[in-house]
Amino acid sequence: MASRSADSRSGSGSSPTIDAVSLAIIEQLQEDGRRPYAAIGKAVGLSEAAVRQRVQKLLDQGVMQIVAVTDPLTVGFRRQAMVGIQVEGDLDPVAEALTGMDECEYVVMTAGSFDLMVEVVCEDDDHLLEVINKRIRALPGVRSTESFVYLKLKKQTYTWGTR
């Protein structure tokens, strides 16, 4: 599982209710996203068909996604950065514009020194410069940015379970 939709993580609005069995299914898929439904069913006490239905419902509700997580370096993205953004006025239009940029993999509204934090994945330094300088800083309402360029990726997992 890579991520949930922004709305399901926002902490506001109505979130889907997830029971213990669905949480167990999620944990099974976080261990191996290709695990057969029959094996998951055996582990959680459901039939293969029931697991298939629950997984589809979790996908439809935006609770989870099942995706291949790559090492950006091995697929041609040699530069990653976290960009802190200070915004004047309403955050929503800036956040929405950022979610529309392919290079922005993670967009979150924050409290603290920055209003928004954005993870940017680029092909190289020139691409990163273009994204920050020509696209992010050009958005109406962006007051300032601070970039934290990744030098080496030491850990990237999505197996935190459902605690």
Short mmCIF file of C-alpha atoms in Angstrom, two decimals:
data_model
loop_
_atom_site.label_atom_id
_atom_site.label_comp_id
_atom_site.label_asym_id
_atom_site.label_seq_id
_atom_site.Cartn_x
_atom_site.Cartn_y
_atom_site.Cartn_z
CA MET A 1 0.00 0.00 0.00
CA ALA A 2 1.45 3.34 -0.93
CA SER A 3 -0.94 5.96 0.29
CA ARG A 4 -4.51 6.82 0.98
CA SER A 5 -6.38 9.62 -0.66
CA ALA A 6 -5.85 13.05 0.81
CA ASP A 7 -9.44 13.23 2.06
CA SER A 8 -9.14 9.99 4.02
CA ARG A 9 -6.01 11.25 5.77
CA SER A 10 -7.12 14.80 6.37
CA GLY A 11 -8.44 14.28 9.87
CA SER A 12 -11.64 16.12 8.98
CA GLY A 13 -14.93 15.06 7.54
CA SER A 14 -16.33 11.58 7.76
CA SER A 15 -13.84 8.79 7.38
CA PRO A 16 -14.82 5.24 6.46
CA THR A 17 -15.25 2.95 9.44
CA ILE A 18 -12.71 0.16 9.31
CA ASP A 19 -13.32 -2.97 11.37
CA ALA A 20 -10.69 -5.35 12.77
CA VAL A 21 -10.99 -7.77 9.85
CA SER A 22 -10.42 -5.03 7.27
CA LEU A 23 -7.43 -3.82 9.29
CA ALA A 24 -6.03 -7.36 9.22
CA ILE A 25 -6.53 -7.49 5.45
CA ILE A 26 -4.67 -4.19 5.08
CA GLU A 27 -1.78 -5.53 7.15
CA GLN A 28 -1.62 -8.65 4.98
CA LEU A 29 -1.41 -6.50 1.85
CA GLN A 30 1.20 -4.22 3.38
CA GLU A 31 3.41 -7.26 3.91
CA ASP A 32 2.87 -8.39 0.31
CA GLY A 33 0.63 -6.46 -2.06
CA ARG A 34 0.49 -9.51 -4.36
CA ARG A 35 -0.62 -11.94 -1.66
CA PRO A 36 -3.48 -14.09 -3.04
CA TYR A 37 -6.95 -13.41 -1.68
CA ALA A 38 -7.24 -17.08 -0.67
CA ALA A 39 -4.13 -16.78 1.52
CA ILE A 40 -5.40 -13.54 3.04
CA GLY A 41 -8.78 -15.18 3.69
CA LYS A 42 -7.11 -18.05 5.50
CA ALA A 43 -5.13 -15.63 7.67
CA VAL A 44 -8.14 -13.46 8.59
CA GLY A 45 -10.90 -16.08 8.65
CA LEU A 46 -12.84 -15.12 5.51
CA SER A 47 -13.52 -16.71 2.14
CA GLU A 48 -11.55 -15.61 -0.90
CA ALA A 49 -14.69 -13.92 -2.29
CA ALA A 50 -15.28 -12.00 0.95
CA VAL A 51 -11.68 -10.77 0.95
CA ARG A 52 -12.00 -9.69 -2.69
CA GLN A 53 -15.15 -7.69 -1.85
CA ARG A 54 -13.55 -6.04 1.19
CA VAL A 55 -10.39 -5.13 -0.73
CA GLN A 56 -12.46 -3.58 -3.51
CA LYS A 57 -14.46 -1.59 -0.97
CA LEU A 58 -11.25 -0.33 0.70
CA LEU A 59 -9.92 0.71 -2.72
CA ASP A 60 -13.20 2.38 -3.72
CA GLN A 61 -13.34 4.32 -0.42
CA GLY A 62 -9.78 5.59 -0.90
CA VAL A 63 -8.63 3.88 2.30
CA MET A 64 -5.71 2.32 0.44
CA GLN A 65 -4.04 1.84 -2.91
CA ILE A 66 -2.15 -1.19 -4.10
CA VAL A 67 0.86 -0.03 -6.11
CA ALA A 68 4.43 -0.93 -6.93
CA VAL A 69 6.80 1.20 -4.83
CA THR A 70 10.03 1.89 -6.67
CA ASP A 71 13.46 3.16 -5.76
CA PRO A 72 13.42 6.51 -7.60
CA LEU A 73 17.11 6.25 -8.53
CA THR A 74 16.66 2.98 -10.38
CA VAL A 75 13.85 4.35 -12.55
CA GLY A 76 15.57 7.58 -13.60
CA PHE A 77 14.70 10.06 -10.85
CA ARG A 78 18.05 11.13 -9.44
CA ARG A 79 16.88 14.12 -7.41
CA GLN A 80 14.33 14.25 -4.59
CA ALA A 81 13.62 17.07 -2.19
CA MET A 82 11.18 18.07 0.50
CA VAL A 83 10.05 21.64 -0.09
CA GLY A 84 8.65 23.74 2.73
CA ILE A 85 6.31 26.46 1.48
CA GLN A 86 5.01 29.56 3.22
CA VAL A 87 1.75 30.87 1.78
CA GLU A 88 -0.07 34.17 2.06
CA GLY A 89 -3.82 33.75 2.42
CA ASP A 90 -5.79 30.60 1.70
CA LEU A 91 -3.73 27.40 1.49
CA ASP A 92 -6.27 25.41 -0.52
CA PRO A 93 -5.62 26.90 -3.98
CA VAL A 94 -1.87 26.44 -3.59
CA ALA A 95 -2.25 22.89 -2.27
CA GLU A 96 -4.61 22.03 -5.13
CA ALA A 97 -2.18 23.41 -7.72
CA LEU A 98 0.64 21.35 -6.21
CA THR A 99 -1.41 18.15 -6.27
CA GLY A 100 -1.79 18.67 -10.01
CA MET A 101 1.98 18.62 -10.59
CA ASP A 102 3.31 15.17 -11.50
CA GLU A 103 6.59 15.85 -9.68
CA CYS A 104 4.81 16.49 -6.35
CA GLU A 105 4.37 13.06 -4.80
CA TYR A 106 3.26 14.18 -1.34
CA VAL A 107 1.47 17.38 -0.38
CA VAL A 108 0.49 18.09 3.21
CA MET A 109 -0.78 21.15 5.07
CA THR A 110 1.22 21.67 8.25
CA ALA A 111 1.43 23.75 11.39
CA GLY A 112 4.77 25.35 12.20
CA SER A 113 7.35 27.14 10.11
CA PHE A 114 5.80 26.05 6.82
CA ASP A 115 2.20 26.03 5.68
CA LEU A 116 2.78 23.22 3.19
CA MET A 117 5.36 20.47 2.82
CA VAL A 118 5.78 18.91 -0.61
CA GLU A 119 7.93 15.97 -1.63
CA VAL A 120 9.26 16.52 -5.14
CA VAL A 121 10.75 13.77 -7.31
CA CYS A 122 12.75 14.91 -10.35
CA GLU A 123 15.05 13.55 -13.01
CA ASP A 124 18.00 15.78 -12.09
CA ASP A 125 19.00 19.12 -10.53
CA ASP A 126 17.90 21.12 -13.59
CA HIS A 127 14.45 19.54 -13.42
CA LEU A 128 14.23 20.27 -9.66
CA LEU A 129 15.24 23.89 -10.25
CA GLU A 130 12.59 24.26 -12.96
CA VAL A 131 9.87 22.80 -10.70
CA ILE A 132 10.75 24.99 -7.72
CA ASN A 133 11.69 28.21 -9.49
CA LYS A 134 9.33 28.29 -12.46
CA ARG A 135 6.31 26.40 -11.17
CA ILE A 136 6.04 26.31 -7.36
CA ARG A 137 7.34 29.83 -6.69
CA ALA A 138 5.19 31.17 -9.54
CA LEU A 139 1.95 30.05 -7.86
CA PRO A 140 -0.19 32.94 -6.57
CA GLY A 141 0.05 33.09 -2.78
CA VAL A 142 3.46 31.41 -2.46
CA ARG A 143 5.53 33.71 -0.26
CA SER A 144 8.69 31.61 0.15
CA THR A 145 10.12 28.13 -0.22
CA GLU A 146 12.89 26.22 1.47
CA SER A 147 14.26 23.08 -0.15
CA PHE A 148 15.67 20.07 1.65
CA VAL A 149 17.49 18.08 -1.02
CA TYR A 150 17.77 14.36 -0.36
CA LEU A 151 21.38 13.18 -0.48
CA LYS A 152 20.70 9.51 0.18
CA LEU A 153 17.54 7.52 0.76
CA LYS A 154 18.13 5.32 3.79
CA LYS A 155 14.64 4.01 4.48
CA GLN A 156 11.35 4.01 2.62
CA THR A 157 8.69 1.61 3.80
CA TYR A 158 4.94 1.44 3.81
CA THR A 159 4.58 -1.44 6.25
CA TRP A 160 3.70 0.43 9.42
CA GLY A 161 0.65 -1.74 9.84
CA THR A 162 -2.57 -0.43 11.20
CA ARG A 163 -1.57 0.09 14.84
#
